[in-house]
Amino acid sequence: MIKKKNSKIRIFSGTRPTGFLHLGNYLGGLKGYLELQDKKDYDCIYSVVDLHGITSPYDPKTYQDQIREVVLEYLACGLDPKKCHLLVQSQVSEHMELAYYLSTIYPVSRLEQLPTYKEKKKEQPQYVNLGLFYYPVLMAADILLYKAQFVPVGKDQAPHLEVAREIARIFNRRFGQTFPEPQAYFMPSSYIPSLTGEGKMSKSKEGSYINLISSLDVIQKKLAKVPTDAGKGKKIPNKGGVDVLLKLIELFQGKEKRKNYENLYLGKGVQYKLLKEELAIAIYKELKPIQAKRNYYQKNPKLVDGILKQGKVYASKIAKQTIQEVKEKMGIV
Ligand code: AMP
Ligand code: TRP
């Protein structure tokens, strides 16, 4: 681990404000944020990446509410302004400035090949804009602006992290050592599959997710729809609905519980109705205090405004220094 004398290890991550957070965001992203904010010598900046959010269809009238929702849920899950800084990306315009500089050193052909870009093109064929294409460069700028060394994200972000690493390498080679090569920090739960049994849990796929603000009733209904099988067999399924259920059982009820169900599956059979009822209760038990905390912060908007203001001031200071250094190295000042 590279660590300068007297300096902390910088962490950066972000979430798009595309609606309420779901279990994938919580287990794959936020759990990592929480773990790292508790480490001594780590300096964490966590952001709502609103400039990334506008590369997909969105409603400008409700966008500010969506940004606020992510901030509330960040705080509710335990991000603590005493241990980390919270930032709304667009409030530090240097993100865009650095993205432009970095875009001039990165080949178009590499971006065209990215699986994330190809997927998005399929998902939103009427909305294939330049911003969408540029998305990984802006993400690299987010990370490099703060010279972050670790980036807690879900596995779906691995290709984007590779772009950020490559951009750092190219920049350093051409203009002299400037950026550390950022590394992804994956949690054991870094890939949460969709409740439909196909692909990943995602906000853009209806029926695939459970939100953090879901009631017990909603969780029960969502789990009830997860496709299952006869409940017994010679091999534990490693894909589809049963695999999703087992993963969630492990994460919310523990490894032991999962093992019990696996033994039943290989033996006298699993009763999915009971399994789903128990799982719904376990998930809700973890979400209930988060929901209460979210409501507390919602009722205290001044407190939240203050936290964001502090985050902006802190991040701006670092951002300005990096931009100055980059401009000098690139010969623009
Ligand atoms: P997004 O909502 O795409 O901005 O994602 C915010 C964070 O949640 C990122 O770190 C993602 O990698 C993570 N994430 C989103 N969906 C999943 C999933 N299905 N499994 C694990 N992590 C996820
Ligand atoms: N692309 C990320 C996602 O969809 C969000 C993001 C934007 C991000 N900038 C970032 C994540 C910087 C980590 C670091 O989840």
mmCIF file of N, CA and C and ligand atoms in Angstrom, residues 13-18 21-30 33 49 74 135 152-157 189-194 199-203, ligand 1:
data_model
loop_
_atom_site.group_PDB
_atom_site.id
_atom_site.type_symbol
_atom_site.label_atom_id
_atom_site.label_comp_id
_atom_site.label_asym_id
_atom_site.label_seq_id
_atom_site.Cartn_x
_atom_site.Cartn_y
_atom_site.Cartn_z
ATOM 1 N N SER A 13 -15.906 7.306 -3.712
ATOM 2 C CA SER A 13 -16.894 6.518 -4.450
ATOM 3 C C SER A 13 -18.150 7.349 -4.666
ATOM 4 N N GLY A 14 -19.040 6.834 -5.492
ATOM 5 C CA GLY A 14 -20.259 7.584 -5.792
ATOM 6 C C GLY A 14 -21.393 6.698 -6.260
ATOM 7 N N THR A 15 -22.582 7.244 -6.128
ATOM 8 C CA THR A 15 -23.803 6.547 -6.547
ATOM 9 C C THR A 15 -24.644 7.513 -7.377
ATOM 10 N N ARG A 16 -25.253 7.010 -8.440
ATOM 11 C CA ARG A 16 -26.105 7.880 -9.263
ATOM 12 C C ARG A 16 -27.465 8.071 -8.587
ATOM 13 N N PRO A 17 -28.019 9.280 -8.694
ATOM 14 C CA PRO A 17 -29.312 9.526 -8.041
ATOM 15 C C PRO A 17 -30.478 9.103 -8.922
ATOM 16 N N THR A 18 -30.589 7.814 -9.162
ATOM 17 C CA THR A 18 -31.623 7.354 -10.093
ATOM 18 C C THR A 18 -32.859 6.817 -9.376
ATOM 19 N N LEU A 21 -32.300 3.815 -3.182
ATOM 20 C CA LEU A 21 -31.240 2.799 -3.218
ATOM 21 C C LEU A 21 -31.838 1.413 -2.995
ATOM 22 N N HIS A 22 -31.216 0.414 -3.592
ATOM 23 C CA HIS A 22 -31.701 -0.959 -3.437
ATOM 24 C C HIS A 22 -30.648 -1.819 -2.737
ATOM 25 N N LEU A 23 -31.001 -3.073 -2.507
ATOM 26 C CA LEU A 23 -30.087 -3.955 -1.766
ATOM 27 C C LEU A 23 -28.737 -4.123 -2.464
ATOM 28 N N GLY A 24 -28.726 -4.052 -3.794
ATOM 29 C CA GLY A 24 -27.462 -4.155 -4.541
ATOM 30 C C GLY A 24 -26.549 -2.990 -4.189
ATOM 31 N N ASN A 25 -27.113 -1.776 -4.173
ATOM 32 C CA ASN A 25 -26.320 -0.594 -3.810
ATOM 33 C C ASN A 25 -25.804 -0.709 -2.370
ATOM 34 N N TYR A 26 -26.675 -1.206 -1.513
ATOM 35 C CA TYR A 26 -26.337 -1.300 -0.087
ATOM 36 C C TYR A 26 -25.243 -2.335 0.152
ATOM 37 N N LEU A 27 -25.444 -3.538 -0.386
ATOM 38 C CA LEU A 27 -24.505 -4.627 -0.099
ATOM 39 C C LEU A 27 -23.227 -4.507 -0.926
ATOM 40 N N GLY A 28 -23.390 -4.086 -2.191
ATOM 41 C CA GLY A 28 -22.228 -4.016 -3.083
ATOM 42 C C GLY A 28 -21.434 -2.729 -2.914
ATOM 43 N N GLY A 29 -22.118 -1.610 -2.693
ATOM 44 C CA GLY A 29 -21.435 -0.326 -2.596
ATOM 45 C C GLY A 29 -21.294 0.168 -1.169
ATOM 46 N N LEU A 30 -22.434 0.509 -0.575
ATOM 47 C CA LEU A 30 -22.412 1.176 0.742
ATOM 48 C C LEU A 30 -21.707 0.426 1.867
ATOM 49 N N TYR A 33 -18.280 1.373 1.692
ATOM 50 C CA TYR A 33 -18.055 2.753 2.137
ATOM 51 C C TYR A 33 -17.963 2.760 3.674
ATOM 52 N N VAL A 49 -23.377 11.170 -7.584
ATOM 53 C CA VAL A 49 -22.828 11.590 -8.877
ATOM 54 C C VAL A 49 -23.968 12.007 -9.817
ATOM 55 N N TYR A 74 -27.715 7.560 2.399
ATOM 56 C CA TYR A 74 -26.293 7.428 2.781
ATOM 57 C C TYR A 74 -26.176 7.588 4.303
ATOM 58 N N TYR A 135 -19.000 8.860 -20.083
ATOM 59 C CA TYR A 135 -19.260 8.469 -18.697
ATOM 60 C C TYR A 135 -18.014 7.948 -17.951
ATOM 61 N N PRO A 152 -14.454 1.868 -3.283
ATOM 62 C CA PRO A 152 -15.407 0.802 -2.972
ATOM 63 C C PRO A 152 -16.576 0.810 -3.955
ATOM 64 N N VAL A 153 -16.713 -0.263 -4.715
ATOM 65 C CA VAL A 153 -17.788 -0.378 -5.725
ATOM 66 C C VAL A 153 -18.201 -1.841 -5.868
ATOM 67 N N GLY A 154 -19.326 -2.039 -6.530
ATOM 68 C CA GLY A 154 -19.755 -3.389 -6.879
ATOM 69 C C GLY A 154 -18.983 -3.888 -8.094
ATOM 70 N N LYS A 155 -19.059 -5.201 -8.329
ATOM 71 C CA LYS A 155 -18.302 -5.830 -9.439
ATOM 72 C C LYS A 155 -18.666 -5.248 -10.800
ATOM 73 N N ASP A 156 -19.909 -4.746 -10.923
ATOM 74 C CA ASP A 156 -20.343 -4.190 -12.214
ATOM 75 C C ASP A 156 -19.482 -3.001 -12.651
ATOM 76 N N GLN A 157 -18.773 -2.399 -11.694
ATOM 77 C CA GLN A 157 -17.975 -1.213 -12.016
ATOM 78 C C GLN A 157 -16.519 -1.537 -12.373
ATOM 79 N N SER A 189 -19.992 -9.226 -0.947
ATOM 80 C CA SER A 189 -21.311 -9.175 -1.605
ATOM 81 C C SER A 189 -21.283 -8.222 -2.785
ATOM 82 N N SER A 190 -20.211 -8.253 -3.570
ATOM 83 C CA SER A 190 -20.055 -7.238 -4.600
ATOM 84 C C SER A 190 -20.863 -7.499 -5.872
ATOM 85 N N TYR A 191 -21.594 -8.613 -5.897
ATOM 86 C CA TYR A 191 -22.513 -8.817 -7.029
ATOM 87 C C TYR A 191 -23.827 -9.385 -6.496
ATOM 88 N N ILE A 192 -24.854 -8.578 -6.525
ATOM 89 C CA ILE A 192 -26.166 -9.047 -6.077
ATOM 90 C C ILE A 192 -27.034 -9.290 -7.309
ATOM 91 N N PRO A 193 -27.448 -10.541 -7.503
ATOM 92 C CA PRO A 193 -28.231 -10.847 -8.701
ATOM 93 C C PRO A 193 -29.651 -10.284 -8.615
ATOM 94 N N SER A 194 -30.290 -10.258 -9.767
ATOM 95 C CA SER A 194 -31.673 -9.762 -9.862
ATOM 96 C C SER A 194 -32.653 -10.772 -9.255
ATOM 97 N N GLY A 199 -29.417 -11.762 -14.626
ATOM 98 C CA GLY A 199 -28.650 -10.511 -14.569
ATOM 99 C C GLY A 199 -28.521 -9.974 -13.157
ATOM 100 N N LYS A 200 -28.172 -8.664 -13.061
ATOM 101 C CA LYS A 200 -27.914 -8.088 -11.738
ATOM 102 C C LYS A 200 -29.128 -7.311 -11.220
ATOM 103 N N MET A 201 -29.179 -7.145 -9.921
ATOM 104 C CA MET A 201 -30.197 -6.287 -9.314
ATOM 105 C C MET A 201 -29.922 -4.871 -9.797
ATOM 106 N N SER A 202 -30.941 -4.215 -10.362
ATOM 107 C CA SER A 202 -30.696 -2.906 -10.953
ATOM 108 C C SER A 202 -31.962 -2.056 -10.943
ATOM 109 N N LYS A 203 -31.736 -0.745 -10.738
ATOM 110 C CA LYS A 203 -32.876 0.177 -10.708
ATOM 111 C C LYS A 203 -33.605 0.207 -12.044
HETATM 112 P P1 AMP B 1 -25.351 2.877 -9.193
HETATM 113 O O1 AMP B 1 -26.720 2.854 -8.676
HETATM 114 O O2 AMP B 1 -25.204 2.107 -10.469
HETATM 115 O O3 AMP B 1 -24.751 4.252 -9.246
HETATM 116 O O4 AMP B 1 -24.475 2.032 -8.153
HETATM 117 C C1 AMP B 1 -24.010 2.497 -6.918
HETATM 118 C C2 AMP B 1 -23.145 1.443 -6.268
HETATM 119 O O5 AMP B 1 -23.904 0.244 -6.067
HETATM 120 C C3 AMP B 1 -21.941 1.033 -7.121
HETATM 121 O O6 AMP B 1 -20.849 0.775 -6.288
HETATM 122 C C4 AMP B 1 -22.389 -0.238 -7.786
HETATM 123 O O7 AMP B 1 -21.326 -1.081 -8.132
HETATM 124 C C5 AMP B 1 -23.230 -0.862 -6.667
HETATM 125 N N1 AMP B 1 -24.234 -1.781 -7.223
HETATM 126 C C6 AMP B 1 -25.294 -1.462 -8.012
HETATM 127 N N2 AMP B 1 -25.979 -2.589 -8.337
HETATM 128 C C7 AMP B 1 -25.335 -3.629 -7.739
HETATM 129 C C8 AMP B 1 -25.557 -5.054 -7.679
HETATM 130 N N3 AMP B 1 -26.585 -5.625 -8.298
HETATM 131 N N4 AMP B 1 -24.681 -5.799 -6.975
HETATM 132 C C9 AMP B 1 -23.641 -5.229 -6.311
HETATM 133 N N5 AMP B 1 -23.373 -3.911 -6.327
HETATM 134 C C10 AMP B 1 -24.212 -3.102 -7.027
#
